[in-house]
Each structure stands twice: as structure tokens, then as C-alpha cells.
């Protein structure tokens, strides 16, 4: 067995030594069987949280009502969850509390998709009562048992199904897709934060074009917080071009396509971090300029490298051109800028004050800006005396 399972093995062994069962479950087993990179291992056990606490001296309660604790071993944390069932799902969300059960199969039965309902013991043997391996082999996403029931237990699974399409390129089994359509409205019961977390993963997936198609076809898009939710026309027009774009690039493309006049409000509805909202709003302004003309040295300097790449990539997408060389082009442009940061300018605000012999004020910042523009545009070299001469000659001082 390999990492990261290897370092979690002692946890399973200690639980077994205490007379209980424990298995690797969920995404780690799925990704392992797919030969993909494994993020975090989840362990499911027949031991209840209180019993786990007698086995392990160091634990952290993270979701004890859901039966999840973190076991700390040699400074590393492992999520261990007691077998549980769907007895008390309410309001189409994860339940407030759960009923614990003693059999693995009962636990696997209430998981979302067959590919996520596979368990693996400490020797690497697979327990797969719902034919999850078959689904992996056939690249199919299918719910465990009744699709309506699974989506009604936790409507976030509607989004999860589609984000797995985006990440894995699998297709949805027919009943599962029909149930997404029939239950789409239940997404309204799910918090924006949880929807956003799935959306972020969806936007990073290599098969996002397909995911968007299903979002549209199933009608699920109508129940998203904003931006993607009203524009059937835009969603229908998205094609292979969006597949190389990352999350930020897609938000920017969408802001542009939607022609929204209230970027801030639309993005706030998704509860995006304020910093990200600001960055996207700023990028949208540069994108509008870029659509009018080629970057000027001053604009690129003001935008900065990262925003420059973001804007240029989306610009190329809008122009129906491949985005492959956008970043390199911006880096090349940026490298040629006479100054790349304000502190590289040969004069400071203080110099201006001394030259003018006048008290400070907004004029200092304004004049510095004029100088920066002139230096970047190549009107004057970045040299203190030359700048002084230029400022005087222009009558700016
Ligand atoms: N709404 C949900 C969320 C999770 N699960 C179950 O809990 C496991 C772990 O959940 P999570 O870590 O959220 O997702 P993963 O499938 O592990 O995907 P990822 O690789 O993105 O973590 C899933 O595999 C699935 O068995 C579920 O049944 N229903
Ligand atoms: Mg996981």
C-alpha cells in the first residue's frame, strides 16, 4: 500500500485491535482505483465517537453530531467517521444529527454515487456492494439506489454529480440525470457556500464544457445564486473554448458576457471573497480597454502581470482564438516595461516637493502619475535630471 494510505494504516489497525471495523472510504478509494492523485483519506468505522476517544489519546471534534472526529497521530490528522445512516435527513440538507449503525454496507448505502460507495480494508481488499468499480470502469456516475432519494437527502449532490462530470469526464447514468432535472429546485435549500465550493471545483475541471451542458440541460443552472442562473443563451453558446480557462478566467468571461452593470452585486451573491470580487471588477475594466485597443505600457503597468494574463486570456477567448500564448505574450510585454513598479521611478514625491518649494497636496500624486506615464510611453528616460527638465518644459512645475 502507498501513501497517503500508508500513514493512515496504524489508525485502522488500532481500531481493529480494539474490536471494531475500519475501512478507507469515499473519494480516496475512488481516486486510488482511478490511478489519480489522492487528496485526503477518509476512514469509516463501526466504533462510535466516544469509543474512538478511548482508543486514541489525541482527537479533535469536528462534526461529532455527524460522527466525525479527527484523530491526531504523529502530528498528522485523520478524519474518522462512524458508520451512519440517512435516518434523519431534513430540509434536503445534511441532517442535524445522524443515526449510527454497526454495518459497513448500511453506511455505504446512504452515500451519493456508486463510485463513492467503495470501501478498502487495510490489506487493499475492496468492498463494493453497489458495483462502484463497474461504474468507474464504464465511466458512469450513478446514484446508490434511488436517485430521487439520494438527491432529496442532500440536494448538494445535484451539484456534486455535475462537478464530478467536470473533473472526471464521466457521463451521468440516465436515471441519475433525470432525477437531477426533477429535483433541481431543491438546490434552493442549500447554502451558497456549499454550492460555491462545488462550483469552484467544477470550474477547474478539464471537462467543464460538458458540465456546463448538463447544468443547462437539466435546468439546474436556474437555481444557482447568480450570473450563471438566468442566461440560458450564454450557457448554450459556451463551447470547447472554455475548457482551458481556470476559475477566475471563467468568472471574468461570464461577467463580460452577461453585460452586468453590477459586478459587485452579482459576485456577492456567490459569496466570493471581497478581495476576489475587487480583483475581478478591476480585471473587467482592463478587459473593456483591451477590447478597444492593444495594451499600452502604462495600462499594463497599472494592471500588473497577473491581471494582465487574466485579461489577455479571456480576451483571446472572446476573439475565438487559442489562449495558449496569452501568458507568454504578457510576460514578454511586461519584461520590456521601463519600470515595473513605482519604486523604480527615478524621482519620488519628495523630489517634486523640493523642486516646487510648495506644500504637498493631491498635485504630487497627479504629477507622479504623469511622469510614470511619460516614462513608460518612452517620452522621457527614467533619469532624475531628464525628468526635472521635462516637468519644467511642460510647465507642470
Ligand atoms: N453530499 C455528500 C457528500 C459526501 N458523500 C460521501 O462522503 C464521501 C466524502 O465526501 P467528500 O470528501 O466531500 O467528497 P469526495 O467524494 O471525497 O470528493 P473529493 O475528492 O472532492 O474530496 C463521498 O465520497 C461520498 O461517499 C455523500 O454521500 N454525499
Ligand atoms: Mg474527500
Coordinates of C-alpha atoms and ligand atoms in Angstrom, one line a residue:
X1 CA 0.0 0.0 0.0
X2 CA 1.2 3.5 -0.8
X3 CA 0.9 6.9 0.7
X4 CA -1.3 8.6 1.8
X5 CA -3.0 5.3 2.8
X6 CA 0.2 4.0 4.4
X7 CA 0.5 6.6 7.2
X8 CA -3.2 6.0 8.0
X9 CA -2.8 2.3 8.3
X10 CA -1.9 2.3 12.0
X11 CA -5.3 4.1 12.7
X12 CA -7.2 1.3 11.1
X13 CA -5.1 -1.3 12.9
X14 CA -5.6 0.3 16.3
X15 CA -9.4 0.5 15.8
X16 CA -9.4 -3.2 14.8
X17 CA -7.3 -4.1 17.8
X18 CA -10.0 -2.6 20.0
X19 CA -12.5 -4.9 18.4
X20 CA -14.1 -2.6 15.8
X21 CA -14.0 -2.4 12.0
X22 CA -12.4 0.4 10.0
X23 CA -12.1 1.0 6.2
X24 CA -10.9 3.6 3.8
X25 CA -13.9 5.1 2.0
X26 CA -15.0 7.8 -0.3
X27 CA -13.0 9.9 -2.6
X28 CA -9.6 8.5 -1.7
X29 CA -10.6 4.9 -2.7
X30 CA -12.3 6.2 -5.9
X31 CA -9.2 8.3 -6.9
X32 CA -6.9 5.4 -6.0
X33 CA -8.8 3.0 -8.2
X34 CA -8.7 5.6 -11.0
X35 CA -5.0 6.0 -10.6
X36 CA -5.4 9.7 -9.7
X37 CA -3.8 11.8 -7.1
X38 CA -5.3 11.2 -3.7
X39 CA -6.0 14.3 -1.5
X40 CA -7.1 13.2 1.9
X41 CA -8.0 9.7 3.1
X42 CA -11.4 9.2 4.9
X43 CA -11.8 6.4 7.3
X44 CA -15.2 4.9 8.2
X45 CA -15.6 2.7 11.3
X46 CA -18.1 0.8 13.4
X47 CA -16.7 2.4 16.5
X48 CA -18.8 5.4 17.8
X49 CA -17.1 8.7 18.5
X50 CA -17.0 8.1 22.3
X51 CA -15.4 4.7 21.6
X52 CA -12.8 6.2 19.3
X53 CA -11.8 8.6 22.0
X54 CA -11.0 5.7 24.4
X55 CA -8.7 4.3 21.6
X56 CA -6.9 7.5 20.7
X57 CA -5.5 9.9 23.2
X58 CA -5.5 12.9 20.8
X59 CA -8.6 13.7 18.9
X60 CA -10.4 16.8 17.7
X61 CA -14.2 17.1 17.5
X62 CA -15.1 18.5 14.1
X63 CA -18.5 17.2 13.4
X64 CA -19.3 14.9 16.3
X65 CA -23.1 15.1 15.6
X66 CA -22.3 13.6 12.3
X67 CA -20.0 11.1 13.8
X68 CA -16.8 12.7 12.5
X69 CA -13.7 13.2 14.6
X70 CA -10.1 13.9 13.7
X71 CA -7.5 11.5 15.1
X72 CA -4.1 13.0 15.6
X73 CA -1.2 10.7 15.1
X74 CA 2.4 11.8 15.0
X75 CA 1.3 15.3 14.3
X76 CA -0.9 14.3 11.4
X77 CA -4.8 14.5 11.5
X78 CA -7.0 11.8 10.0
X79 CA -10.8 12.1 9.6
X80 CA -12.6 9.1 11.1
X81 CA -16.4 8.8 10.7
X82 CA -18.7 6.4 12.4
X83 CA -20.9 4.3 10.1
X84 CA -24.1 6.2 9.8
X85 CA -27.4 6.1 8.0
X86 CA -29.8 8.5 6.4
X87 CA -32.5 8.2 9.1
X88 CA -32.9 11.9 9.9
X89 CA -32.4 13.9 6.8
X90 CA -34.5 17.1 6.9
X91 CA -35.0 20.0 4.6
X92 CA -33.0 18.4 1.8
X93 CA -29.8 19.2 3.6
X94 CA -27.3 17.2 5.6
X95 CA -29.1 16.2 8.8
X96 CA -28.5 18.0 12.1
X97 CA -27.6 14.6 13.6
X98 CA -27.3 11.1 12.3
X99 CA -28.1 7.5 13.4
X100 CA -25.0 5.4 13.9
X101 CA -25.1 1.9 12.5
X102 CA -22.7 -1.1 13.0
X103 CA -22.5 -2.4 9.5
X104 CA -20.4 -1.1 6.7
X105 CA -23.0 -1.8 4.0
X106 CA -25.6 0.3 5.7
X107 CA -23.1 3.2 5.7
X108 CA -22.2 2.7 2.0
X109 CA -25.9 2.5 1.1
X110 CA -26.5 6.2 2.0
X111 CA -23.6 7.6 0.1
X112 CA -24.2 9.6 -3.0
X113 CA -22.7 7.8 -6.0
X114 CA -21.7 4.2 -6.5
X115 CA -18.1 5.2 -7.3
X116 CA -18.1 6.9 -3.9
X117 CA -19.5 4.0 -2.1
X118 CA -16.5 1.7 -2.3
X119 CA -14.5 0.7 0.8
X120 CA -11.0 -0.7 1.1
X121 CA -9.6 -2.6 4.0
X122 CA -6.1 -2.4 5.4
X123 CA -4.8 -5.1 3.1
X124 CA -6.1 -3.3 0.0
X125 CA -9.1 -5.6 -0.5
X126 CA -12.1 -3.9 -1.9
X127 CA -15.7 -4.0 -0.5
X128 CA -18.0 -2.9 -3.3
X129 CA -21.7 -3.9 -2.7
X130 CA -23.1 -1.3 -5.2
X131 CA -20.8 -2.1 -8.2
X132 CA -18.8 1.1 -7.9
X133 CA -15.9 -0.4 -9.7
X134 CA -18.1 -1.2 -12.6
X135 CA -19.2 2.4 -12.7
X136 CA -15.5 3.5 -12.7
X137 CA -14.7 1.2 -15.5
X138 CA -17.6 2.4 -17.6
X139 CA -17.1 6.0 -16.6
X140 CA -20.6 6.4 -15.3
X141 CA -21.9 8.5 -12.4
X142 CA -24.9 6.7 -10.9
X143 CA -26.5 7.2 -7.5
X144 CA -26.6 4.4 -5.0
X145 CA -30.1 3.1 -5.2
X146 CA -33.0 5.6 -5.8
X147 CA -31.7 8.8 -7.4
X148 CA -34.6 10.8 -6.1
X149 CA -34.0 9.6 -2.6
X150 CA -30.2 10.4 -2.7
X151 CA -30.8 13.9 -4.1
X152 CA -33.6 14.6 -1.6
X153 CA -31.4 13.5 1.3
X154 CA -28.8 16.1 0.4
X155 CA -29.5 18.4 -2.6
X156 CA -25.9 19.4 -2.8
X157 CA -25.4 16.1 -4.5
X158 CA -27.1 17.7 -7.6
X159 CA -24.0 19.9 -7.9
X160 CA -21.6 17.2 -6.9
X161 CA -22.8 15.0 -9.8
X162 CA -22.0 17.7 -12.3
X163 CA -18.7 18.7 -10.8
X164 CA -17.6 15.1 -11.0
X165 CA -18.5 15.2 -14.7
X166 CA -16.2 18.2 -15.0
X167 CA -13.4 16.6 -13.0
X168 CA -13.6 13.0 -14.4
X169 CA -15.2 13.3 -17.8
X170 CA -17.7 10.6 -16.9
X171 CA -21.3 10.5 -18.1
X172 CA -24.4 10.6 -16.0
X173 CA -26.4 7.4 -15.9
X174 CA -29.9 8.1 -17.3
X175 CA -31.9 7.8 -14.1
X176 CA -29.5 10.0 -12.3
X177 CA -29.7 12.7 -14.9
X178 CA -33.5 12.5 -14.9
X179 CA -33.5 12.9 -11.2
X180 CA -31.3 16.0 -11.3
X181 CA -33.8 17.6 -13.6
X182 CA -36.8 16.6 -11.4
X183 CA -35.1 17.7 -8.2
X184 CA -33.2 20.7 -9.5
X185 CA -35.3 23.2 -7.4
X186 CA -34.1 21.5 -4.2
X187 CA -30.8 23.3 -4.7
X188 CA -32.6 26.4 -3.2
X189 CA -32.3 24.7 0.2
X190 CA -28.5 24.5 0.0
X191 CA -26.3 27.3 1.4
X192 CA -24.4 29.4 -1.1
X193 CA -21.1 28.5 0.5
X194 CA -21.6 24.8 -0.2
X195 CA -22.8 25.4 -3.8
X196 CA -19.8 27.7 -4.3
X197 CA -17.3 25.1 -3.2
X198 CA -18.7 22.7 -5.8
X199 CA -18.8 25.4 -8.4
X200 CA -15.2 26.2 -7.8
X201 CA -14.2 22.6 -8.4
X202 CA -16.5 22.4 -11.4
X203 CA -14.8 25.5 -13.0
X204 CA -11.3 23.9 -12.6
X205 CA -12.3 20.5 -14.1
X206 CA -10.9 19.6 -17.5
X207 CA -14.4 18.6 -18.7
X208 CA -16.1 21.8 -17.7
X209 CA -17.7 22.3 -21.1
X210 CA -19.6 19.0 -20.7
X211 CA -20.5 20.0 -17.1
X212 CA -22.0 23.3 -18.3
X213 CA -24.0 21.5 -20.9
X214 CA -25.6 19.3 -18.2
X215 CA -26.1 22.4 -16.0
X216 CA -28.1 23.8 -18.8
X217 CA -29.9 20.7 -20.0
X218 CA -31.0 19.7 -16.5
X219 CA -32.3 23.2 -15.6
X220 CA -30.1 23.2 -12.5
X221 CA -28.5 26.5 -13.6
X222 CA -31.7 28.3 -12.8
X223 CA -31.2 27.6 -9.1
X224 CA -27.6 28.9 -8.9
X225 CA -27.1 32.1 -6.8
X226 CA -26.5 34.5 -9.8
X227 CA -24.7 35.1 -13.0
X228 CA -25.0 31.6 -14.4
X229 CA -28.6 31.4 -13.4
X230 CA -30.5 33.4 -15.9
X231 CA -28.5 33.3 -19.1
X232 CA -29.6 30.2 -21.0
X233 CA -28.4 31.9 -24.2
X234 CA -24.9 32.3 -22.9
X235 CA -24.7 28.9 -21.4
X236 CA -25.8 27.4 -24.7
X237 CA -23.1 29.3 -26.5
X238 CA -20.2 28.2 -24.3
X239 CA -18.2 25.6 -26.1
X240 CA -14.8 24.0 -26.1
X241 CA -13.2 27.4 -25.8
X242 CA -13.8 27.5 -22.1
X243 CA -12.0 24.2 -21.4
X244 CA -8.5 25.7 -20.9
X245 CA -9.8 28.5 -18.7
X246 CA -9.4 28.5 -14.9
X247 CA -11.9 29.6 -12.3
X248 CA -11.0 33.3 -12.3
X249 CA -10.9 33.4 -16.1
X250 CA -14.4 31.9 -16.3
X251 CA -15.8 34.3 -13.8
X252 CA -14.4 37.2 -15.8
X253 CA -15.7 35.8 -19.1
X254 CA -19.1 35.4 -17.6
X255 CA -19.1 38.9 -16.2
X256 CA -18.2 40.2 -19.6
X257 CA -20.8 38.0 -21.5
X258 CA -23.6 38.8 -19.1
X259 CA -23.0 42.5 -19.6
X260 CA -24.0 43.0 -16.0
X261 CA -23.8 46.6 -14.7
X262 CA -23.5 45.4 -11.1
X263 CA -20.4 43.2 -11.0
X264 CA -20.2 43.6 -7.3
X265 CA -23.7 42.6 -6.5
X266 CA -23.7 39.6 -8.8
X267 CA -20.4 38.2 -7.3
X268 CA -21.5 39.0 -3.7
X269 CA -24.5 36.7 -4.3
X270 CA -22.0 33.9 -4.7
X271 CA -20.3 35.0 -1.5
X272 CA -16.9 35.2 -3.3
X273 CA -14.3 36.8 -1.0
X274 CA -14.2 40.6 -1.2
X275 CA -10.6 40.5 -2.5
X276 CA -11.6 38.3 -5.4
X277 CA -14.6 40.5 -6.2
X278 CA -12.3 43.6 -6.3
X279 CA -9.7 41.8 -8.5
X280 CA -12.4 40.6 -10.9
X281 CA -14.1 44.0 -11.1
X282 CA -10.7 45.6 -11.8
X283 CA -9.9 43.0 -14.5
X284 CA -13.2 43.6 -16.2
X285 CA -12.3 47.3 -16.6
X286 CA -9.0 46.3 -18.2
X287 CA -10.8 43.8 -20.4
X288 CA -13.1 46.5 -21.7
X289 CA -10.0 48.6 -22.5
X290 CA -8.3 45.7 -24.1
X291 CA -11.3 45.2 -26.4
X292 CA -10.8 48.7 -27.6
X293 CA -7.1 48.6 -28.3
X294 CA -3.7 46.9 -27.7
X295 CA -2.2 47.2 -24.2
X296 CA -0.4 50.5 -23.7
X297 CA 2.7 50.2 -21.5
X298 CA 1.0 52.4 -18.9
X299 CA -2.1 50.2 -18.7
X300 CA -0.2 47.0 -18.4
X301 CA 2.0 48.6 -15.7
X302 CA -1.2 49.6 -13.8
X303 CA -2.9 46.3 -14.3
X304 CA 0.1 44.2 -13.2
X305 CA 1.3 40.9 -14.6
X306 CA -1.3 38.6 -13.1
X307 CA -4.2 40.8 -14.1
X308 CA -2.6 41.2 -17.5
X309 CA -2.5 37.4 -18.1
X310 CA -6.1 37.0 -16.8
X311 CA -7.4 39.7 -19.1
X312 CA -5.4 38.7 -22.1
X313 CA -6.5 35.0 -21.8
X314 CA -10.2 36.0 -21.6
X315 CA -9.7 38.5 -24.4
X316 CA -8.3 35.8 -26.7
X317 CA -11.3 33.5 -25.7
X318 CA -13.7 36.2 -26.7
X319 CA -11.9 36.6 -30.0
X320 CA -12.3 32.8 -30.6
X321 CA -8.5 32.4 -30.6
X322 CA -6.5 29.8 -28.7
X323 CA -5.3 31.1 -25.4
X324 CA -2.0 29.1 -25.3
X325 CA 0.3 32.0 -25.9
X326 CA -1.5 34.8 -24.0
X327 CA 0.5 34.4 -20.8
X328 CA 3.9 34.4 -22.6
X329 CA 2.9 37.5 -24.6
X330 CA 2.0 39.4 -21.5
X331 CA 5.2 38.3 -19.7
X332 CA 7.2 39.5 -22.7
X333 CA 5.4 42.8 -22.8
X334 CA 5.9 43.3 -19.1
X335 CA 9.6 42.5 -19.2
X336 CA 10.1 45.3 -21.6
X337 CA 8.4 47.9 -19.4
X338 CA 10.9 50.6 -18.5
X339 CA 9.7 50.4 -14.9
X340 CA 7.8 47.5 -13.4
X341 CA 7.0 49.1 -10.0
X342 CA 6.6 52.6 -8.7
X343 CA 9.7 52.5 -6.6
X344 CA 11.7 52.0 -9.7
X345 CA 10.9 55.6 -10.9
X346 CA 14.0 57.8 -10.7
X347 CA 12.1 60.5 -8.8
X348 CA 10.0 60.5 -5.7
X349 CA 7.2 62.7 -4.4
X350 CA 9.7 64.2 -2.1
X351 CA 11.9 65.3 -5.1
X352 CA 8.8 67.1 -6.5
X353 CA 8.2 68.9 -3.3
X354 CA 11.8 70.1 -3.1
X355 CA 11.8 71.2 -6.8
X356 CA 8.5 73.0 -6.4
X357 CA 9.2 74.5 -3.0
X358 CA 5.5 74.3 -2.4
X359 CA 3.4 72.5 0.2
X360 CA 2.3 69.0 -0.6
X361 CA -1.2 68.1 -1.9
X362 CA -3.0 66.0 -4.4
X363 CA -0.9 67.6 -7.1
X364 CA 2.1 65.4 -6.1
X365 CA 0.4 62.2 -6.8
X366 CA -1.1 63.5 -10.0
X367 CA 2.2 64.8 -11.3
X368 CA 3.9 61.5 -10.4
X369 CA 1.3 59.7 -12.4
X370 CA 2.0 62.0 -15.4
X371 CA 5.7 61.2 -15.1
X372 CA 5.1 57.5 -14.8
X373 CA 3.0 57.6 -18.0
X374 CA 5.7 59.6 -19.8
X375 CA 8.5 57.3 -18.8
X376 CA 6.5 54.2 -19.7
X377 CA 5.5 55.7 -23.0
X378 CA 9.1 56.4 -23.8
X379 CA 8.6 60.2 -23.9
X380 CA 11.4 60.7 -21.4
X381 CA 14.1 58.4 -20.0
X382 CA 13.9 57.3 -16.4
X383 CA 16.5 59.7 -15.2
X384 CA 16.2 62.3 -12.5
X385 CA 17.6 65.3 -14.3
X386 CA 15.8 64.5 -17.6
X387 CA 12.6 64.2 -15.7
X388 CA 13.2 67.5 -14.0
X389 CA 13.8 69.2 -17.3
X390 CA 10.7 67.6 -18.9
X391 CA 8.5 68.6 -16.0
X392 CA 9.7 72.2 -16.3
X393 CA 9.5 72.3 -20.0
X394 CA 5.9 71.1 -19.9
X395 CA 5.1 73.8 -17.4
X396 CA 4.0 71.3 -14.9
X397 CA 6.1 72.8 -12.1
Ligands
LIG1 N1 -23.2 15.1 -0.1 C1 -22.4 14.1 0.1 C2 -21.1 14.3 0.3 C3 -20.3 13.2 0.5 N2 -20.8 12.0 0.5 C4 -19.9 10.8 0.7 O1 -18.8 11.2 1.5 C5 -17.6 11.0 0.8 C6 -16.5 12.0 1.1 O2 -17.0 13.3 0.7 P1 -16.2 14.5 0.2 O3 -14.8 14.5 0.7 O4 -17.0 15.7 0.3 O5 -16.1 14.2 -1.4 P2 -15.2 13.2 -2.2 O6 -16.1 12.2 -2.9 O7 -14.2 12.6 -1.3 O8 -14.6 14.1 -3.3 P3 -13.2 15.0 -3.2 O9 -12.2 14.2 -3.9 O10 -13.5 16.3 -3.9 O11 -13.0 15.2 -1.7 C7 -18.0 10.8 -0.7 O12 -17.1 10.1 -1.4 C8 -19.4 10.2 -0.5 O13 -19.2 8.8 -0.2 C9 -22.1 11.8 0.2 O14 -22.6 10.7 0.1 N3 -22.9 12.9 0.0
LIG2 MG1 -12.9 13.8 0.0

